[in-house]
Amino acid sequence: MVRELDGSILEGGGQLLRNATALAALTNRSIRVSKIRAGRRPPGLKPQHVAGSKLVAQICLAQLDGADKGSDELTFSPRNIRLGNYSADPGTAGSTTLLFQVSLPTLLFSTSPIPTISTLKLRGGTNAVQAPQIDYTENVFLPFLRQHFGILVELDIRKRGYWPKGGGEIRLSITSRQDPLPSFQLLERGEVTKIRGRSFAAGLPAALARTMAETARNHLIEAGIDESKIEITALREKEGTAVGSGSGIVLWAETENGCILGGNALGQKGKTPEAVGSEAADELVRNLSHGGCVDEYLQDQIIIFMALADGVSQILVGPLTLHTKTAIWVAEQLTEARFQVEEVDMNRVLLSCTGTGFRRIINHQAQAQGSPTWN
């Protein structure tokens, strides 16, 4: 039986499709997603979504229909996941981090007690708009997964790619596990112990990176952050290490209880470096101000892992974002996980999930020969 999903529900963007295909692959459930990105202009699949869907289909030997640019309906019928080496390239500046997001859950679990290392070679944009910058993934997302879920991923940034050229490349090594992900409780943020950051310019004057870093530092100090806790590196990308020109800054705060919260901004034509630095600092300060244990971006990215974990996970967060509500909706449609939301005060919510304790059970009837490789 094919499970029907309305792709225009709640946030109604590409995140819904990414989470749905990842969970369908893990649970071996056929899905049909309609009205994909119905509220976007233009609606339907972009090359990035096509590449992500094809990547997961390759990993789980799925039959995939409707995976074409502009398509507003996609049918995904998985068979059996094969761990191994995979690659994806949308041929645009589409985000490499979003390609990683859709494929990571499918490569986490093995039927063997001996861990398997799968590799991903992903091309496209590394620091793109409307997607996590690779520096955020490296310094916020991956450390959180490692600390609270025991997920082991090694990231190698081979070349940075900026809009509109793309051309960046990252490689990732993902260590599989046989046991379910552990549940966790993270209920107190604790004091900020360090704020780190990376301010960069590629194909542009180094002064831009320095100005963004200095402006961000000043804004953080004005917001009450101890200057001795701030460490922001400003640099100009070396020739050959990036494609295209771009600039931006990523900040992240570390706390005594293991929380990591971020803030970031990208440079754009007509936008001063002072404005970029201020934007990133203001975003981090806003995420710190609500007192939750994750920022607004990490909040929705951890939902799928909470749903897969064994037992009850609890985390104190800021106001629930529409992306988070969408991720919860998808998880409850495709798994037995159940979420509860309890308002603590005007700014904070206690988010609980009774996870599925997912283990991978091999589908022998769906096994197929060969495992994709790349050189």
Coordinates of C-alpha atoms in Angstrom, one line a residue:
M1 CA 0.0 0.0 0.0
V2 CA 1.3 3.5 -0.9
R3 CA 1.1 6.1 1.8
E4 CA -0.2 9.4 0.5
L5 CA 1.4 12.6 1.9
D6 CA 0.3 16.2 1.1
G7 CA 3.5 18.1 0.4
S8 CA 1.8 21.4 1.0
I9 CA 1.1 20.7 4.7
L10 CA 2.5 23.2 7.3
E11 CA 5.9 24.5 6.1
G12 CA 5.3 22.7 2.8
G13 CA 8.9 22.9 1.5
G14 CA 11.7 20.6 0.6
Q15 CA 12.2 19.5 4.2
L16 CA 9.0 17.6 4.1
L17 CA 10.1 15.6 1.1
R18 CA 13.6 15.0 2.5
N19 CA 12.3 13.6 5.8
A20 CA 9.6 11.6 4.1
T21 CA 11.9 9.8 1.7
A22 CA 14.5 9.1 4.4
L23 CA 11.9 7.6 6.7
A24 CA 10.2 5.7 3.9
A25 CA 13.6 4.1 3.0
L26 CA 14.3 3.1 6.6
T27 CA 10.8 1.7 7.2
N28 CA 10.5 0.1 3.7
R29 CA 7.3 1.9 3.0
S30 CA 6.1 3.2 -0.3
I31 CA 5.0 6.9 -0.4
R32 CA 3.5 9.3 -2.8
V33 CA 4.0 13.0 -2.1
S34 CA 1.8 15.4 -3.9
K35 CA 1.5 19.2 -4.1
I36 CA 5.3 19.4 -3.6
R37 CA 6.4 22.9 -2.7
A38 CA 3.0 24.1 -3.8
G39 CA 3.3 27.5 -2.1
R40 CA 6.8 28.2 -3.5
R41 CA 7.5 30.3 -6.7
P42 CA 8.1 28.3 -8.8
P43 CA 6.5 25.3 -7.2
G44 CA 7.6 21.7 -7.6
L45 CA 11.0 20.0 -7.5
K46 CA 14.2 22.0 -8.0
P47 CA 17.4 20.2 -9.2
Q48 CA 18.6 19.9 -5.5
H49 CA 15.4 18.0 -4.6
V50 CA 15.7 15.7 -7.6
A51 CA 19.3 14.9 -6.8
G52 CA 18.5 14.2 -3.1
S53 CA 15.6 11.9 -4.0
K54 CA 17.7 10.0 -6.6
L55 CA 20.5 9.7 -4.0
V56 CA 18.2 8.0 -1.4
A57 CA 16.6 5.9 -4.2
Q58 CA 20.0 4.6 -5.1
I59 CA 20.9 3.8 -1.5
C60 CA 17.7 1.8 -1.0
L61 CA 17.2 0.4 -4.5
A62 CA 13.9 2.2 -4.8
Q63 CA 11.6 2.6 -7.7
L64 CA 11.3 6.4 -8.2
D65 CA 8.7 8.1 -10.3
G66 CA 8.2 11.8 -10.8
A67 CA 11.8 12.9 -9.9
D68 CA 12.0 15.6 -12.5
K69 CA 12.6 19.3 -12.3
G70 CA 9.3 21.1 -11.8
S71 CA 7.4 17.9 -10.9
D72 CA 4.8 18.4 -8.1
E73 CA 4.3 14.7 -7.4
L74 CA 6.8 12.0 -6.5
T75 CA 6.3 8.2 -5.8
F76 CA 9.0 6.5 -3.9
S77 CA 9.0 2.7 -3.4
P78 CA 12.1 1.4 -1.5
R79 CA 13.4 -2.1 -1.4
N80 CA 16.6 -2.8 0.6
I81 CA 19.2 -0.4 1.9
R82 CA 22.7 -1.1 0.8
L83 CA 25.5 0.6 2.7
G84 CA 28.4 1.7 0.6
N85 CA 29.9 4.6 -1.4
Y86 CA 27.6 7.1 -3.1
S87 CA 27.7 10.5 -4.8
A88 CA 25.3 13.2 -5.9
D89 CA 25.5 16.5 -7.8
P90 CA 22.5 18.6 -8.7
G91 CA 24.6 20.5 -11.3
T92 CA 23.7 23.8 -9.6
A93 CA 24.7 25.7 -6.5
G94 CA 22.1 23.5 -4.6
S95 CA 23.1 22.9 -1.0
T96 CA 25.4 20.0 -0.3
T97 CA 24.2 20.1 3.4
L98 CA 20.7 19.3 2.3
L99 CA 21.8 16.4 0.2
F100 CA 23.6 15.2 3.4
Q101 CA 20.5 15.6 5.5
V102 CA 18.3 13.4 3.3
S103 CA 20.9 10.6 3.0
L104 CA 22.4 10.5 6.5
P105 CA 19.5 8.6 8.3
T106 CA 19.5 5.9 5.6
L107 CA 23.2 5.1 6.1
L108 CA 23.2 5.0 9.9
F109 CA 22.0 1.4 10.5
S110 CA 23.5 -2.0 9.7
T111 CA 22.4 -5.6 10.2
S112 CA 26.0 -6.5 11.1
P113 CA 27.5 -6.1 14.6
I114 CA 30.6 -4.9 12.9
P115 CA 30.3 -1.2 12.0
T116 CA 30.4 -0.4 8.3
I117 CA 31.7 2.9 7.0
S118 CA 29.7 4.4 4.1
T119 CA 31.0 7.4 2.2
L120 CA 29.3 10.3 0.4
K121 CA 30.7 12.6 -2.2
L122 CA 28.4 15.6 -2.6
R123 CA 28.8 18.5 -5.0
G124 CA 27.1 21.8 -5.2
G125 CA 26.9 24.8 -2.9
T126 CA 28.6 24.6 0.5
N127 CA 27.6 28.1 1.7
A128 CA 24.2 28.7 0.2
V129 CA 21.0 30.7 1.0
Q130 CA 18.0 28.9 2.6
A131 CA 20.2 26.0 3.8
P132 CA 22.6 25.3 6.6
Q133 CA 26.1 26.5 5.8
I134 CA 28.7 23.8 5.8
D135 CA 30.4 25.5 8.8
Y136 CA 27.1 25.2 10.7
T137 CA 26.9 21.5 9.9
E138 CA 30.5 21.0 10.9
N139 CA 30.4 22.9 14.2
V140 CA 26.8 22.7 15.4
F141 CA 24.9 19.8 13.8
L142 CA 27.5 17.1 13.8
P143 CA 28.8 17.7 17.3
F144 CA 25.3 17.6 18.6
L145 CA 24.6 14.3 16.9
R146 CA 27.9 12.8 18.2
Q147 CA 27.3 13.9 21.8
H148 CA 23.6 13.1 22.2
F149 CA 22.9 10.3 19.7
G150 CA 26.4 8.7 19.4
I151 CA 26.3 9.3 15.6
L152 CA 29.8 9.3 14.1
V153 CA 30.4 11.3 10.9
E154 CA 33.7 12.6 9.5
L155 CA 33.5 15.6 7.2
D156 CA 36.1 16.7 4.7
I157 CA 35.5 20.0 2.9
R158 CA 37.4 19.5 -0.4
K159 CA 36.3 22.7 -2.1
R160 CA 33.8 25.4 -1.2
G161 CA 31.2 26.4 -3.8
Y162 CA 29.2 29.6 -3.8
W163 CA 26.1 30.8 -5.5
P164 CA 25.5 31.0 -8.4
K165 CA 28.3 28.7 -9.6
G166 CA 28.2 25.9 -7.1
G167 CA 31.0 23.5 -7.8
G168 CA 31.9 22.8 -4.2
E169 CA 32.6 19.3 -2.9
I170 CA 32.4 17.7 0.5
R171 CA 33.1 14.1 1.4
L172 CA 31.6 12.4 4.5
S173 CA 32.3 9.1 6.2
I174 CA 29.4 7.6 8.2
T175 CA 29.8 4.8 10.7
S176 CA 26.9 2.5 10.9
R177 CA 25.5 0.9 14.0
Q178 CA 23.4 -2.2 14.8
D179 CA 21.8 -0.9 18.0
P180 CA 19.1 1.8 18.1
L181 CA 20.1 5.4 18.7
P182 CA 20.0 6.3 22.4
S183 CA 17.4 8.6 23.8
F184 CA 18.6 11.7 25.7
Q185 CA 17.4 14.5 28.0
L186 CA 18.7 18.0 27.7
L187 CA 16.7 20.3 30.0
E188 CA 19.1 23.0 31.1
R189 CA 21.1 25.1 28.8
G190 CA 23.7 26.2 31.3
E191 CA 26.1 29.1 31.0
V192 CA 27.8 30.0 27.7
T193 CA 31.4 29.0 28.0
K194 CA 32.6 30.0 24.5
I195 CA 31.5 31.7 21.3
R196 CA 33.4 30.7 18.2
G197 CA 33.0 31.7 14.7
R198 CA 34.3 31.7 11.1
S199 CA 34.2 34.8 8.9
F200 CA 35.2 34.2 5.3
A201 CA 35.6 35.9 2.0
A202 CA 36.3 34.1 -1.3
G203 CA 37.3 35.9 -4.5
L204 CA 36.8 39.1 -2.5
P205 CA 39.1 41.3 -0.3
A206 CA 40.2 39.9 3.0
A207 CA 39.0 43.1 4.6
L208 CA 35.4 42.0 4.3
A209 CA 36.0 39.0 6.5
R210 CA 37.8 41.1 9.1
T211 CA 35.0 43.7 9.1
M212 CA 32.2 41.0 9.5
A213 CA 34.1 39.4 12.4
E214 CA 34.8 42.7 14.2
T215 CA 31.2 43.9 13.8
A216 CA 29.9 40.6 15.1
R217 CA 32.2 40.7 18.0
N218 CA 31.1 44.2 19.0
H219 CA 27.4 43.3 18.8
L220 CA 28.0 40.3 21.0
I221 CA 29.8 42.4 23.6
E222 CA 27.0 44.9 23.5
A223 CA 24.5 42.1 24.1
G224 CA 26.4 41.2 27.3
I225 CA 28.7 38.5 26.2
D226 CA 32.1 38.4 28.0
E227 CA 34.7 39.5 25.4
S228 CA 37.2 36.8 26.7
K229 CA 34.7 34.1 25.5
I230 CA 34.6 35.3 21.9
E231 CA 36.9 33.7 19.3
I232 CA 36.1 34.5 15.7
T233 CA 38.5 33.6 12.9
A234 CA 38.5 35.9 9.8
L235 CA 40.1 34.6 6.6
R236 CA 40.2 34.9 2.9
E237 CA 39.8 31.6 1.0
K238 CA 43.0 30.5 -0.8
E239 CA 43.0 30.3 -4.6
G240 CA 41.8 26.9 -5.7
T241 CA 40.0 26.1 -2.5
A242 CA 36.7 27.7 -3.6
V243 CA 34.6 28.1 -6.7
G244 CA 33.0 31.5 -7.3
S245 CA 33.1 34.5 -5.0
G246 CA 31.2 34.8 -1.7
S247 CA 31.4 35.9 1.9
G248 CA 29.7 35.2 5.1
I249 CA 30.0 34.4 8.8
V250 CA 28.9 31.5 11.0
L251 CA 28.9 31.8 14.8
W252 CA 28.2 29.2 17.4
A253 CA 27.9 29.3 21.2
E254 CA 28.9 26.3 23.4
T255 CA 27.5 25.9 26.9
E256 CA 28.5 24.1 30.1
N257 CA 25.8 21.5 29.6
G258 CA 26.7 20.5 26.1
C259 CA 24.3 22.7 24.2
I260 CA 25.4 24.3 20.9
L261 CA 23.5 27.2 19.3
G262 CA 24.3 29.0 16.1
G263 CA 23.8 32.2 14.2
N264 CA 24.9 33.0 10.6
A265 CA 24.6 35.3 7.6
L266 CA 25.8 35.4 4.0
G267 CA 27.1 38.4 2.1
Q268 CA 25.0 39.6 -0.9
K269 CA 25.3 42.3 -3.5
G270 CA 24.5 45.6 -2.0
K271 CA 24.8 44.3 1.6
T272 CA 27.7 45.8 3.6
P273 CA 30.0 43.5 5.7
E274 CA 28.9 45.4 8.8
A275 CA 25.3 44.4 8.0
V276 CA 26.3 40.8 7.6
G277 CA 28.3 40.6 10.8
S278 CA 25.4 42.3 12.7
E279 CA 22.9 39.9 11.3
A280 CA 24.8 36.8 12.4
A281 CA 25.4 38.2 15.9
D282 CA 21.8 39.3 16.3
E283 CA 20.6 35.8 15.2
L284 CA 22.8 34.1 17.8
V285 CA 21.7 36.5 20.5
R286 CA 18.1 35.9 19.6
N287 CA 18.6 32.1 19.9
L288 CA 20.4 32.5 23.2
S289 CA 17.7 34.8 24.6
H290 CA 14.9 32.2 24.8
G291 CA 16.9 30.0 27.1
G292 CA 16.5 26.8 25.0
C293 CA 19.1 24.1 24.4
V294 CA 19.2 24.4 20.6
D295 CA 18.7 27.1 18.0
E296 CA 15.8 27.5 15.6
Y297 CA 17.6 25.5 12.9
L298 CA 18.9 22.6 14.9
Q299 CA 15.4 22.3 16.5
D300 CA 13.8 20.7 13.4
Q301 CA 16.9 18.8 12.2
I302 CA 17.0 16.6 15.3
I303 CA 13.3 15.5 15.1
I304 CA 14.0 12.5 12.8
F305 CA 16.7 11.2 15.1
M306 CA 14.4 11.6 18.2
A307 CA 11.8 9.6 16.3
L308 CA 14.3 6.8 15.6
A309 CA 15.8 6.7 19.1
D310 CA 15.0 4.1 21.8
G311 CA 12.9 5.5 24.7
V312 CA 11.8 8.9 25.6
S313 CA 13.9 11.9 24.6
Q314 CA 13.3 15.3 26.1
I315 CA 14.7 18.7 25.2
L316 CA 14.0 22.3 26.2
V317 CA 13.7 24.5 23.1
G318 CA 12.5 27.9 22.1
P319 CA 9.2 28.5 20.4
L320 CA 8.4 25.7 17.9
T321 CA 9.2 26.7 14.4
L322 CA 7.0 25.7 11.4
H323 CA 9.8 23.5 10.1
T324 CA 9.8 21.6 13.5
K325 CA 6.1 21.1 13.4
T326 CA 6.4 19.8 9.8
A327 CA 9.2 17.4 10.8
I328 CA 7.0 16.1 13.7
W329 CA 4.0 15.6 11.4
V330 CA 6.1 13.6 8.9
A331 CA 7.7 11.4 11.6
E332 CA 4.2 10.6 13.1
Q333 CA 2.8 9.8 9.6
L334 CA 5.6 7.3 8.8
T335 CA 6.7 5.9 12.2
E336 CA 5.1 4.9 15.5
A337 CA 7.0 7.7 17.2
R338 CA 4.9 10.1 19.2
F339 CA 5.7 13.7 20.3
Q340 CA 4.4 15.8 23.1
V341 CA 4.7 19.6 23.4
E342 CA 4.5 21.3 26.8
E343 CA 4.7 25.0 27.1
V344 CA 7.1 26.0 29.9
D345 CA 6.8 29.7 29.6
M346 CA 6.2 32.3 26.9
N347 CA 9.6 31.6 25.3
R348 CA 10.3 27.9 25.9
V349 CA 8.7 24.6 25.2
L350 CA 9.5 21.1 26.5
L351 CA 9.6 18.8 23.5
S352 CA 9.3 15.1 24.3
C353 CA 9.4 12.1 22.0
T354 CA 8.7 8.4 22.6
G355 CA 10.9 7.0 19.9
T356 CA 10.6 3.8 17.9
G357 CA 14.0 2.2 18.9
F358 CA 14.6 1.6 15.2
R359 CA 16.7 -1.3 14.1
R360 CA 17.3 -2.3 10.6
I361 CA 15.8 -5.6 9.5
I362 CA 17.0 -6.8 6.1
N363 CA 14.5 -7.5 3.4
H364 CA 16.0 -10.6 1.8
Q365 CA 13.4 -10.7 -1.0
A366 CA 14.4 -7.3 -2.1
Q367 CA 18.1 -7.8 -2.1
A368 CA 19.8 -7.0 -5.4
Q369 CA 23.3 -7.5 -6.7
G370 CA 26.1 -4.9 -6.6
S371 CA 26.8 -1.8 -4.5
P372 CA 27.4 1.6 -6.1
T373 CA 30.9 2.9 -5.9
W374 CA 32.8 6.1 -7.0
N375 CA 36.4 6.8 -7.6

